[in-house]
Amino acid sequence: MQLEAMYQEVILDHYRNPRNKGLREPYGGEAHHVNPTCGDEVTLRVRLDGEGQDARVADVSYDAMGCSISQASASVMSELIIGSSVKEAMAVGDEFLALMQSRGQSEPDEDVLEDAVAFAGVSRYPARIKCALLAWMAWKDATARALGEAS
Ligand code: ZN
């Protein structure tokens, strides 16, 4: 199977069978983000265990509507970061952001990004980059709120 087709398959799988979808309690921070250019919306909750950058991402849950890319991205992200520390999750987010800004030129690091490498092709379509980044932005916001409450 061609790489592009395989990536398509991963995105469709997460879109059809979203992981961690549905808002859960308890949570420490929540954020609602909208991508007006595409009409995507996500409400995302984060529960942290501990304080500061070393806190563990104990749970991420969300409710999302919109295009397949935005919804699949939220699902992939939740799988990637639940269980890691805030610091580690931020690093993965930075790696994903770099991939999205690469205009199809970067070789994604599959060890770091796992299923998120499937979005590599999205970086060639500027209009869709915000779709892929929406959940990550919401996560950063919700995490900042959760950390604020914890301190
Ligand atoms: Zn979209």
PDB file of C-alpha atoms and ligand atoms in Angstrom:
ATOM      1  CA  MET A   1       0.000   0.000   0.000  1.00  0.00           C
ATOM      2  CA  GLN A   2       1.239   3.469  -0.817  1.00  0.00           C
ATOM      3  CA  LEU A   3       2.210   5.687   2.081  1.00  0.00           C
ATOM      4  CA  GLU A   4      -0.389   8.303   1.196  1.00  0.00           C
ATOM      5  CA  ALA A   5      -3.147   5.691   1.066  1.00  0.00           C
ATOM      6  CA  MET A   6      -1.992   4.221   4.367  1.00  0.00           C
ATOM      7  CA  TYR A   7      -2.086   7.650   5.996  1.00  0.00           C
ATOM      8  CA  GLN A   8      -5.577   8.181   4.598  1.00  0.00           C
ATOM      9  CA  GLU A   9      -6.589   4.895   6.160  1.00  0.00           C
ATOM     10  CA  VAL A  10      -5.278   5.931   9.602  1.00  0.00           C
ATOM     11  CA  ILE A  11      -7.151   9.239   9.482  1.00  0.00           C
ATOM     12  CA  LEU A  12     -10.393   7.584   8.390  1.00  0.00           C
ATOM     13  CA  ASP A  13     -10.064   4.964  11.108  1.00  0.00           C
ATOM     14  CA  HIS A  14      -9.738   7.616  13.818  1.00  0.00           C
ATOM     15  CA  TYR A  15     -12.598   9.583  12.271  1.00  0.00           C
ATOM     16  CA  ARG A  16     -14.927   6.576  12.222  1.00  0.00           C
ATOM     17  CA  ASN A  17     -13.795   5.118  15.554  1.00  0.00           C
ATOM     18  CA  PRO A  18     -12.727   8.116  17.615  1.00  0.00           C
ATOM     19  CA  ARG A  19     -10.724   7.359  20.745  1.00  0.00           C
ATOM     20  CA  ASN A  20     -11.557   9.139  23.995  1.00  0.00           C
ATOM     21  CA  LYS A  21     -14.460  11.048  22.467  1.00  0.00           C
ATOM     22  CA  GLY A  22     -17.196  12.252  24.831  1.00  0.00           C
ATOM     23  CA  LEU A  23     -16.615  14.725  27.657  1.00  0.00           C
ATOM     24  CA  ARG A  24     -15.625  13.154  30.952  1.00  0.00           C
ATOM     25  CA  GLU A  25     -15.465  14.169  34.585  1.00  0.00           C
ATOM     26  CA  PRO A  26     -13.534  15.041  36.592  1.00  0.00           C
ATOM     27  CA  TYR A  27     -11.349  17.532  34.775  1.00  0.00           C
ATOM     28  CA  GLY A  28      -9.077  20.400  35.722  1.00  0.00           C
ATOM     29  CA  GLY A  29      -9.285  22.561  32.617  1.00  0.00           C
ATOM     30  CA  GLU A  30     -11.565  22.937  29.630  1.00  0.00           C
ATOM     31  CA  ALA A  31     -11.243  24.882  26.401  1.00  0.00           C
ATOM     32  CA  HIS A  32     -13.528  25.424  23.436  1.00  0.00           C
ATOM     33  CA  HIS A  33     -11.874  26.220  20.129  1.00  0.00           C
ATOM     34  CA  VAL A  34     -13.400  26.996  16.751  1.00  0.00           C
ATOM     35  CA  ASN A  35     -11.849  26.922  13.312  1.00  0.00           C
ATOM     36  CA  PRO A  36     -14.103  29.358  11.428  1.00  0.00           C
ATOM     37  CA  THR A  37     -12.566  28.748   8.005  1.00  0.00           C
ATOM     38  CA  CYS A  38     -13.766  25.134   8.038  1.00  0.00           C
ATOM     39  CA  GLY A  39     -16.479  25.192  10.691  1.00  0.00           C
ATOM     40  CA  ASP A  40     -14.722  22.773  13.031  1.00  0.00           C
ATOM     41  CA  GLU A  41     -15.368  22.962  16.759  1.00  0.00           C
ATOM     42  CA  VAL A  42     -13.845  21.170  19.677  1.00  0.00           C
ATOM     43  CA  THR A  43     -14.477  21.257  23.404  1.00  0.00           C
ATOM     44  CA  LEU A  44     -11.653  19.589  25.226  1.00  0.00           C
ATOM     45  CA  ARG A  45     -11.084  18.637  28.855  1.00  0.00           C
ATOM     46  CA  VAL A  46      -7.840  17.834  30.576  1.00  0.00           C
ATOM     47  CA  ARG A  47      -7.253  16.180  33.900  1.00  0.00           C
ATOM     48  CA  LEU A  48      -3.763  16.433  35.311  1.00  0.00           C
ATOM     49  CA  ASP A  49      -2.189  14.462  38.081  1.00  0.00           C
ATOM     50  CA  GLY A  50       0.426  16.586  39.848  1.00  0.00           C
ATOM     51  CA  GLU A  51       1.586  20.112  39.269  1.00  0.00           C
ATOM     52  CA  GLY A  52       3.645  22.029  36.749  1.00  0.00           C
ATOM     53  CA  GLN A  53       5.445  20.599  33.726  1.00  0.00           C
ATOM     54  CA  ASP A  54       5.969  17.228  35.410  1.00  0.00           C
ATOM     55  CA  ALA A  55       2.264  16.691  36.000  1.00  0.00           C
ATOM     56  CA  ARG A  56       0.937  13.599  34.285  1.00  0.00           C
ATOM     57  CA  VAL A  57      -1.789  13.925  31.666  1.00  0.00           C
ATOM     58  CA  ALA A  58      -4.244  11.658  33.455  1.00  0.00           C
ATOM     59  CA  ASP A  59      -7.104  12.147  31.004  1.00  0.00           C
ATOM     60  CA  VAL A  60      -8.057  13.978  27.846  1.00  0.00           C
ATOM     61  CA  SER A  61     -11.651  13.893  26.647  1.00  0.00           C
ATOM     62  CA  TYR A  62     -13.376  15.980  24.024  1.00  0.00           C
ATOM     63  CA  ASP A  63     -16.414  16.586  21.945  1.00  0.00           C
ATOM     64  CA  ALA A  64     -15.718  17.547  18.363  1.00  0.00           C
ATOM     65  CA  MET A  65     -17.676  18.319  15.237  1.00  0.00           C
ATOM     66  CA  GLY A  66     -16.424  19.236  11.825  1.00  0.00           C
ATOM     67  CA  CYS A  67     -14.295  17.720   9.110  1.00  0.00           C
ATOM     68  CA  SER A  68     -12.609  14.325   9.248  1.00  0.00           C
ATOM     69  CA  ILE A  69      -9.156  15.856   9.697  1.00  0.00           C
ATOM     70  CA  SER A  70     -10.080  17.910  12.755  1.00  0.00           C
ATOM     71  CA  GLN A  71     -11.899  15.025  14.407  1.00  0.00           C
ATOM     72  CA  ALA A  72      -9.279  12.412  13.605  1.00  0.00           C
ATOM     73  CA  SER A  73      -6.575  14.744  14.887  1.00  0.00           C
ATOM     74  CA  ALA A  74      -8.306  15.069  18.266  1.00  0.00           C
ATOM     75  CA  SER A  75      -8.565  11.290  18.522  1.00  0.00           C
ATOM     76  CA  VAL A  76      -4.921  10.718  17.581  1.00  0.00           C
ATOM     77  CA  MET A  77      -3.758  13.418  19.969  1.00  0.00           C
ATOM     78  CA  SER A  78      -5.666  12.001  22.930  1.00  0.00           C
ATOM     79  CA  GLU A  79      -4.085   8.600  22.379  1.00  0.00           C
ATOM     80  CA  LEU A  80      -0.638  10.125  22.052  1.00  0.00           C
ATOM     81  CA  ILE A  81      -0.587  12.249  25.175  1.00  0.00           C
ATOM     82  CA  ILE A  82      -2.676  10.496  27.808  1.00  0.00           C
ATOM     83  CA  GLY A  83      -0.219   9.041  30.300  1.00  0.00           C
ATOM     84  CA  SER A  84       2.724  11.258  29.431  1.00  0.00           C
ATOM     85  CA  SER A  85       3.889  14.293  31.373  1.00  0.00           C
ATOM     86  CA  VAL A  86       2.814  17.791  30.402  1.00  0.00           C
ATOM     87  CA  LYS A  87       6.389  18.483  29.320  1.00  0.00           C
ATOM     88  CA  GLU A  88       6.509  15.404  27.073  1.00  0.00           C
ATOM     89  CA  ALA A  89       3.084  16.127  25.613  1.00  0.00           C
ATOM     90  CA  MET A  90       4.099  19.736  24.845  1.00  0.00           C
ATOM     91  CA  ALA A  91       7.185  18.405  23.030  1.00  0.00           C
ATOM     92  CA  VAL A  92       5.003  16.102  20.923  1.00  0.00           C
ATOM     93  CA  GLY A  93       2.727  19.065  20.192  1.00  0.00           C
ATOM     94  CA  ASP A  94       5.723  21.123  19.069  1.00  0.00           C
ATOM     95  CA  GLU A  95       6.854  18.299  16.798  1.00  0.00           C
ATOM     96  CA  PHE A  96       3.370  18.095  15.304  1.00  0.00           C
ATOM     97  CA  LEU A  97       3.254  21.877  14.813  1.00  0.00           C
ATOM     98  CA  ALA A  98       6.637  21.735  13.043  1.00  0.00           C
ATOM     99  CA  LEU A  99       5.303  18.979  10.778  1.00  0.00           C
ATOM    100  CA  MET A 100       2.225  21.047   9.933  1.00  0.00           C
ATOM    101  CA  GLN A 101       4.411  24.041   9.065  1.00  0.00           C
ATOM    102  CA  SER A 102       6.739  21.979   6.873  1.00  0.00           C
ATOM    103  CA  ARG A 103       4.721  22.260   3.640  1.00  0.00           C
ATOM    104  CA  GLY A 104       5.246  18.595   2.986  1.00  0.00           C
ATOM    105  CA  GLN A 105       9.024  18.956   3.192  1.00  0.00           C
ATOM    106  CA  SER A 106       9.770  17.349   6.529  1.00  0.00           C
ATOM    107  CA  GLU A 107      10.286  13.679   7.294  1.00  0.00           C
ATOM    108  CA  PRO A 108       8.017  13.070  10.296  1.00  0.00           C
ATOM    109  CA  ASP A 109       9.498  11.301  13.313  1.00  0.00           C
ATOM    110  CA  GLU A 110       7.270   8.258  13.739  1.00  0.00           C
ATOM    111  CA  ASP A 111       8.780   7.401  17.132  1.00  0.00           C
ATOM    112  CA  VAL A 112       7.496  10.688  18.512  1.00  0.00           C
ATOM    113  CA  LEU A 113       4.339  11.202  16.483  1.00  0.00           C
ATOM    114  CA  GLU A 114       3.055   7.634  16.024  1.00  0.00           C
ATOM    115  CA  ASP A 115      -0.336   7.823  14.218  1.00  0.00           C
ATOM    116  CA  ALA A 116       0.027  11.604  13.937  1.00  0.00           C
ATOM    117  CA  VAL A 117       2.519  11.098  11.066  1.00  0.00           C
ATOM    118  CA  ALA A 118      -0.572  10.341   9.004  1.00  0.00           C
ATOM    119  CA  PHE A 119      -1.254  14.076   8.887  1.00  0.00           C
ATOM    120  CA  ALA A 120       2.041  14.794   7.086  1.00  0.00           C
ATOM    121  CA  GLY A 121       0.228  15.296   3.772  1.00  0.00           C
ATOM    122  CA  VAL A 122      -2.068  17.895   5.356  1.00  0.00           C
ATOM    123  CA  SER A 123       0.886  20.283   5.620  1.00  0.00           C
ATOM    124  CA  ARG A 124       0.724  20.755   1.850  1.00  0.00           C
ATOM    125  CA  TYR A 125      -2.767  22.239   2.138  1.00  0.00           C
ATOM    126  CA  PRO A 126      -2.612  25.518   4.092  1.00  0.00           C
ATOM    127  CA  ALA A 127      -6.397  25.650   4.431  1.00  0.00           C
ATOM    128  CA  ARG A 128      -6.446  22.327   6.290  1.00  0.00           C
ATOM    129  CA  ILE A 129      -3.551  22.920   8.671  1.00  0.00           C
ATOM    130  CA  LYS A 130      -5.824  24.688  11.147  1.00  0.00           C
ATOM    131  CA  CYS A 131      -8.125  21.660  11.082  1.00  0.00           C
ATOM    132  CA  ALA A 132      -5.277  19.393  12.143  1.00  0.00           C
ATOM    133  CA  LEU A 133      -4.019  21.811  14.797  1.00  0.00           C
ATOM    134  CA  LEU A 134      -7.375  22.683  16.363  1.00  0.00           C
ATOM    135  CA  ALA A 135      -7.376  19.983  19.040  1.00  0.00           C
ATOM    136  CA  TRP A 136      -3.733  20.655  19.908  1.00  0.00           C
ATOM    137  CA  MET A 137      -4.463  24.352  20.454  1.00  0.00           C
ATOM    138  CA  ALA A 138      -7.460  23.489  22.617  1.00  0.00           C
ATOM    139  CA  TRP A 139      -5.327  21.073  24.590  1.00  0.00           C
ATOM    140  CA  LYS A 140      -2.667  23.700  25.278  1.00  0.00           C
ATOM    141  CA  ASP A 141      -5.349  26.106  26.466  1.00  0.00           C
ATOM    142  CA  ALA A 142      -7.126  23.571  28.662  1.00  0.00           C
ATOM    143  CA  THR A 143      -3.796  22.488  30.143  1.00  0.00           C
ATOM    144  CA  ALA A 144      -2.823  26.072  30.969  1.00  0.00           C
ATOM    145  CA  ARG A 145      -6.145  26.416  32.779  1.00  0.00           C
ATOM    146  CA  ALA A 146      -5.675  23.138  34.621  1.00  0.00           C
ATOM    147  CA  LEU A 147      -2.193  24.193  35.716  1.00  0.00           C
ATOM    148  CA  GLY A 148      -3.502  27.581  36.823  1.00  0.00           C
ATOM    149  CA  GLU A 149      -6.042  25.939  39.059  1.00  0.00           C
ATOM    150  CA  ALA A 150      -3.488  23.588  40.495  1.00  0.00           C
ATOM    151  CA  SER A 151      -1.092  26.292  41.644  1.00  0.00           C
TER     152      SER A 151
HETATM  153 ZN    ZN B   1     -11.665  21.214   9.114  1.00  0.00          ZN
END
